[in-house]
Amino acid sequence: MSATSMWDPGMTATGDGCPMPFDAAPATLGERIARLEAIEAIRALKAHYGALADAKYTADYRKIDADALAEVARRQAACFTEDAVWAGGNGFGGDLVGREAIARWFLSSPWRYAMHYYVSEALRVDVTAGEAEATWRLMQVALRDGDDTHARAVWLGAVTSERYRRDPVSSRWLISYMKFTDLQMMTLADTPLPIARNFAGLDAIRAARTQDIPQ
C-alpha cells in the first residue's frame, strides 16, 4: 500500500496495531478527501457489524427467535466479501472461508447475550487499489449460552486484524479477512445471570448473593 494512502499523513500502524510515524509523500486534496471518505465508510461498516452482532439477543438475555436470528446472521455476513476468510480460532468458529460459512457461524454463536465495543482503530487505506487493513481493540460483556443455571457472565478482550476490499459493483467497502488475536476472557461472577438493566435489578442480585452466604 502506498504511503500517500494512509489514514493519517503522519501515522501508520505496525503489525501489532501500534501506531508509529512515517514519512508520507504529499497527497493532493482529492486524494486526501477520498482517503477520509474511505476511512469513514469502513468505520460505518464496523459499527454496523457490531450492532448486528448485538441484535441477536432480547432484553431479557436470550437469543431472538430462529427466523429473526437467521435474518440478522445473513445481514451480519453481508458485511463480508463473498470469499472472505474468518479466522476466529478455537471456540469462535475456527477457520472459515466464504460468506455462507460465516453466516452459519453467526447462527451458532456461543452467547445468549452480548455487547461488543470496537475501539482504538488503526487504519491503512489504499484508495487506488480499493484495499484497506485495520486493527481494532474489542471489549465485550456477554452471557454464555445455556439455561439460567449455567448462563455465566464473561468479560472478553481481544485485538482483531482485518482487511477490506471495495466492491467494484456497489463501491461498498466490505470485510475480506478477520482474525482474532490476543484473546483474553474472564468470568465476571459465579452466580447465574449476574447482569441487570437497572439499579433495582442490581440490588436484587446483590440481595440474592447475600442470602446465599452461609451465616
CSV table of C-alpha atoms in Angstrom, one decimal:
chain,number,residue,atom,x,y,z
A,1,MET,CA,0.0,0.0,0.0
A,2,SER,CA,1.3,3.4,-0.9
A,3,ALA,CA,2.3,5.8,1.9
A,4,THR,CA,0.1,8.5,0.3
A,5,SER,CA,-3.0,6.5,1.0
A,6,MET,CA,-2.5,6.0,4.8
A,7,TRP,CA,-5.2,7.0,7.3
A,8,ASP,CA,-3.1,9.9,8.7
A,9,PRO,CA,-0.3,11.8,6.9
A,10,GLY,CA,2.0,11.3,9.9
A,11,MET,CA,1.0,7.9,11.3
A,12,THR,CA,0.8,4.3,10.3
A,13,ALA,CA,0.5,1.0,12.3
A,14,THR,CA,2.8,-1.9,12.8
A,15,GLY,CA,1.7,-5.5,12.5
A,16,ASP,CA,0.6,-5.5,16.2
A,17,GLY,CA,-1.6,-2.4,15.7
A,18,CYS,CA,0.8,0.0,17.5
A,19,PRO,CA,0.8,3.4,15.8
A,20,MET,CA,4.2,4.7,14.6
A,21,PRO,CA,5.3,7.7,12.5
A,22,PHE,CA,6.4,7.5,8.9
A,23,ASP,CA,7.4,10.0,6.2
A,24,ALA,CA,4.4,10.3,3.9
A,25,ALA,CA,4.6,11.6,0.4
A,26,PRO,CA,2.5,14.6,-0.3
A,27,ALA,CA,-1.1,13.9,-1.4
A,28,THR,CA,-3.4,16.0,-3.4
A,29,LEU,CA,-6.6,17.4,-1.8
A,30,GLY,CA,-8.7,15.0,-3.9
A,31,GLU,CA,-6.6,12.0,-2.7
A,32,ARG,CA,-6.9,13.1,0.9
A,33,ILE,CA,-10.7,13.5,0.6
A,34,ALA,CA,-11.0,10.1,-1.0
A,35,ARG,CA,-9.0,8.6,1.8
A,36,LEU,CA,-11.1,10.2,4.5
A,37,GLU,CA,-14.3,9.1,2.8
A,38,ALA,CA,-13.0,5.5,2.7
A,39,ILE,CA,-12.0,5.6,6.4
A,40,GLU,CA,-15.4,6.8,7.4
A,41,ALA,CA,-17.1,4.2,5.2
A,42,ILE,CA,-15.0,1.5,7.0
A,43,ARG,CA,-15.8,2.9,10.4
A,44,ALA,CA,-19.5,2.8,9.5
A,45,LEU,CA,-19.2,-0.7,8.3
A,46,LYS,CA,-17.6,-1.8,11.6
A,47,ALA,CA,-20.3,0.0,13.6
A,48,HIS,CA,-23.0,-1.7,11.5
A,49,TYR,CA,-21.3,-5.1,12.0
A,50,GLY,CA,-21.1,-4.6,15.8
A,51,ALA,CA,-24.7,-3.5,16.0
A,52,LEU,CA,-25.8,-6.6,14.2
A,53,ALA,CA,-23.6,-8.8,16.4
A,54,ASP,CA,-25.6,-7.5,19.4
A,55,ALA,CA,-29.0,-7.6,17.7
A,56,LYS,CA,-29.4,-11.4,18.1
A,57,TYR,CA,-30.5,-11.1,21.8
A,58,THR,CA,-33.5,-10.0,23.6
A,59,ALA,CA,-33.8,-7.5,26.5
A,60,ASP,CA,-34.2,-10.5,28.9
A,61,TYR,CA,-30.9,-12.0,27.8
A,62,ARG,CA,-32.0,-14.7,25.4
A,63,LYS,CA,-31.5,-15.3,21.7
A,64,ILE,CA,-34.2,-13.9,19.4
A,65,ASP,CA,-36.5,-16.4,17.6
A,66,ALA,CA,-35.0,-18.6,14.9
A,67,ASP,CA,-36.4,-16.7,11.9
A,68,ALA,CA,-35.2,-13.3,13.1
A,69,LEU,CA,-31.8,-14.8,14.1
A,70,ALA,CA,-31.3,-16.1,10.6
A,71,GLU,CA,-32.1,-12.7,9.1
A,72,VAL,CA,-29.7,-10.9,11.4
A,73,ALA,CA,-27.0,-13.5,10.7
A,74,ARG,CA,-27.5,-13.0,7.0
A,75,ARG,CA,-27.2,-9.3,7.3
A,76,GLN,CA,-24.1,-9.6,9.5
A,77,ALA,CA,-22.4,-11.9,7.0
A,78,ALA,CA,-23.3,-9.4,4.2
A,79,CYS,CA,-20.6,-7.2,5.8
A,80,PHE,CA,-18.1,-9.6,4.3
A,81,THR,CA,-17.0,-10.3,0.8
A,82,GLU,CA,-18.2,-13.5,-0.9
A,83,ASP,CA,-14.7,-15.1,-0.5
A,84,ALA,CA,-14.0,-13.6,3.0
A,85,VAL,CA,-11.8,-15.5,5.5
A,86,TRP,CA,-12.8,-15.7,9.1
A,87,ALA,CA,-10.0,-16.8,11.5
A,88,GLY,CA,-11.9,-16.9,14.8
A,89,GLY,CA,-9.8,-19.5,16.5
A,90,ASN,CA,-10.8,-22.2,18.9
A,91,GLY,CA,-14.3,-21.7,20.3
A,92,PHE,CA,-15.1,-18.9,17.9
A,93,GLY,CA,-15.9,-20.6,14.6
A,94,GLY,CA,-12.3,-21.7,13.7
A,95,ASP,CA,-11.2,-21.0,10.2
A,96,LEU,CA,-14.0,-20.3,7.7
A,97,VAL,CA,-14.0,-19.3,4.1
A,98,GLY,CA,-16.9,-17.7,2.3
A,99,ARG,CA,-19.9,-15.6,3.3
A,100,GLU,CA,-22.2,-18.6,3.7
A,101,ALA,CA,-19.9,-20.4,6.1
A,102,ILE,CA,-19.5,-17.2,8.1
A,103,ALA,CA,-23.3,-16.7,8.2
A,104,ARG,CA,-23.7,-20.3,9.6
A,105,TRP,CA,-21.3,-19.5,12.4
A,106,PHE,CA,-23.2,-16.3,13.3
A,107,LEU,CA,-26.3,-18.5,13.7
A,108,SER,CA,-24.5,-20.7,16.3
A,109,SER,CA,-22.6,-18.2,18.4
A,110,PRO,CA,-21.7,-19.3,22.0
A,111,TRP,CA,-23.6,-16.4,23.6
A,112,ARG,CA,-27.1,-15.8,24.7
A,113,TYR,CA,-26.4,-12.1,25.2
A,114,ALA,CA,-23.5,-9.9,24.1
A,115,MET,CA,-22.5,-6.2,23.9
A,116,HIS,CA,-19.5,-5.5,21.6
A,117,TYR,CA,-17.3,-2.4,21.7
A,118,TYR,CA,-14.8,-2.0,18.9
A,119,VAL,CA,-12.4,0.9,19.6
A,120,SER,CA,-8.9,2.4,19.1
A,121,GLU,CA,-8.8,1.5,15.4
A,122,ALA,CA,-5.6,1.9,13.3
A,123,LEU,CA,-6.5,2.1,9.6
A,124,ARG,CA,-4.5,1.9,6.4
A,125,VAL,CA,-6.2,2.6,3.1
A,126,ASP,CA,-5.1,2.3,-0.5
A,127,VAL,CA,-7.9,4.1,-2.3
A,128,THR,CA,-6.5,3.4,-5.8
A,129,ALA,CA,-6.3,-0.3,-5.2
A,130,GLY,CA,-9.6,-0.4,-3.3
A,131,GLU,CA,-8.0,-2.2,-0.4
A,132,ALA,CA,-7.5,-1.4,3.3
A,133,GLU,CA,-6.4,-3.0,6.5
A,134,ALA,CA,-7.0,-2.2,10.2
A,135,THR,CA,-6.7,-3.4,13.8
A,136,TRP,CA,-9.4,-2.8,16.3
A,137,ARG,CA,-9.5,-3.4,20.1
A,138,LEU,CA,-12.5,-5.4,21.2
A,139,MET,CA,-14.1,-5.2,24.6
A,140,GLN,CA,-17.2,-7.4,25.2
A,141,VAL,CA,-19.6,-8.3,28.0
A,142,ALA,CA,-21.5,-11.5,27.4
A,143,LEU,CA,-23.5,-14.4,28.8
A,144,ARG,CA,-22.6,-17.9,27.7
A,145,ASP,CA,-25.4,-19.8,26.0
A,146,GLY,CA,-27.2,-22.2,28.3
A,147,ASP,CA,-30.1,-22.4,30.7
A,148,ASP,CA,-30.4,-19.9,33.5
A,149,THR,CA,-28.4,-22.1,35.9
A,150,HIS,CA,-25.4,-22.1,33.6
A,151,ALA,CA,-25.5,-18.7,31.9
A,152,ARG,CA,-22.4,-17.1,33.4
A,153,ALA,CA,-21.2,-13.5,32.7
A,154,VAL,CA,-17.9,-13.2,30.7
A,155,TRP,CA,-15.7,-10.2,30.0
A,156,LEU,CA,-13.7,-10.6,26.8
A,157,GLY,CA,-10.9,-8.5,25.4
A,158,ALA,CA,-9.1,-9.0,22.0
A,159,VAL,CA,-7.5,-7.4,19.0
A,160,THR,CA,-8.9,-8.0,15.6
A,161,SER,CA,-6.8,-7.8,12.5
A,162,GLU,CA,-8.9,-7.1,9.4
A,163,ARG,CA,-8.6,-6.4,5.7
A,164,TYR,CA,-11.2,-4.8,3.4
A,165,ARG,CA,-12.0,-4.5,-0.3
A,166,ARG,CA,-14.2,-2.1,-2.1
A,167,ASP,CA,-16.8,-3.9,-4.1
A,168,PRO,CA,-16.4,-2.9,-7.8
A,169,VAL,CA,-20.1,-3.0,-8.4
A,170,SER,CA,-21.6,-1.3,-5.4
A,171,SER,CA,-18.5,0.6,-4.3
A,172,ARG,CA,-19.2,-0.5,-0.8
A,173,TRP,CA,-16.3,-1.4,1.5
A,174,LEU,CA,-16.6,-5.0,2.8
A,175,ILE,CA,-14.5,-7.1,5.2
A,176,SER,CA,-12.3,-9.7,3.3
A,177,TYR,CA,-10.4,-11.1,6.3
A,178,MET,CA,-10.9,-11.0,10.1
A,179,LYS,CA,-8.6,-12.6,12.7
A,180,PHE,CA,-8.9,-12.5,16.4
A,181,THR,CA,-5.6,-12.2,18.3
A,182,ASP,CA,-4.5,-11.7,21.9
A,183,LEU,CA,-7.9,-13.1,23.1
A,184,GLN,CA,-8.4,-12.8,26.9
A,185,MET,CA,-11.5,-13.9,28.8
A,186,MET,CA,-12.6,-13.9,32.5
A,187,THR,CA,-15.7,-14.9,34.4
A,188,LEU,CA,-17.3,-11.8,36.0
A,189,ALA,CA,-19.4,-13.7,38.6
A,190,ASP,CA,-20.2,-17.2,39.8
A,191,THR,CA,-23.9,-16.6,40.1
A,192,PRO,CA,-26.2,-17.3,37.1
A,193,LEU,CA,-27.4,-14.3,35.1
A,194,PRO,CA,-25.4,-11.7,37.1
A,195,ILE,CA,-26.4,-8.8,34.7
A,196,ALA,CA,-29.2,-6.3,35.2
A,197,ARG,CA,-30.7,-3.5,33.2
A,198,ASN,CA,-31.2,-1.1,36.1
A,199,PHE,CA,-30.2,-0.4,39.7
A,200,ALA,CA,-33.2,-2.3,41.1
A,201,GLY,CA,-32.0,-5.4,39.2
A,202,LEU,CA,-28.5,-5.0,40.6
A,203,ASP,CA,-29.9,-4.6,44.1
A,204,ALA,CA,-31.9,-7.8,43.7
A,205,ILE,CA,-28.8,-9.7,42.5
A,206,ARG,CA,-26.8,-8.4,45.5
A,207,ALA,CA,-29.6,-9.4,47.9
A,208,ALA,CA,-29.7,-12.9,46.4
A,209,ARG,CA,-26.0,-13.3,46.9
A,210,THR,CA,-26.2,-12.1,50.5
A,211,GLN,CA,-28.9,-14.7,51.2
A,212,ASP,CA,-26.7,-17.5,49.7
A,213,ILE,CA,-23.8,-16.7,52.0
A,214,PRO,CA,-23.6,-19.1,55.0
A,215,GLN,CA,-24.2,-17.3,58.3
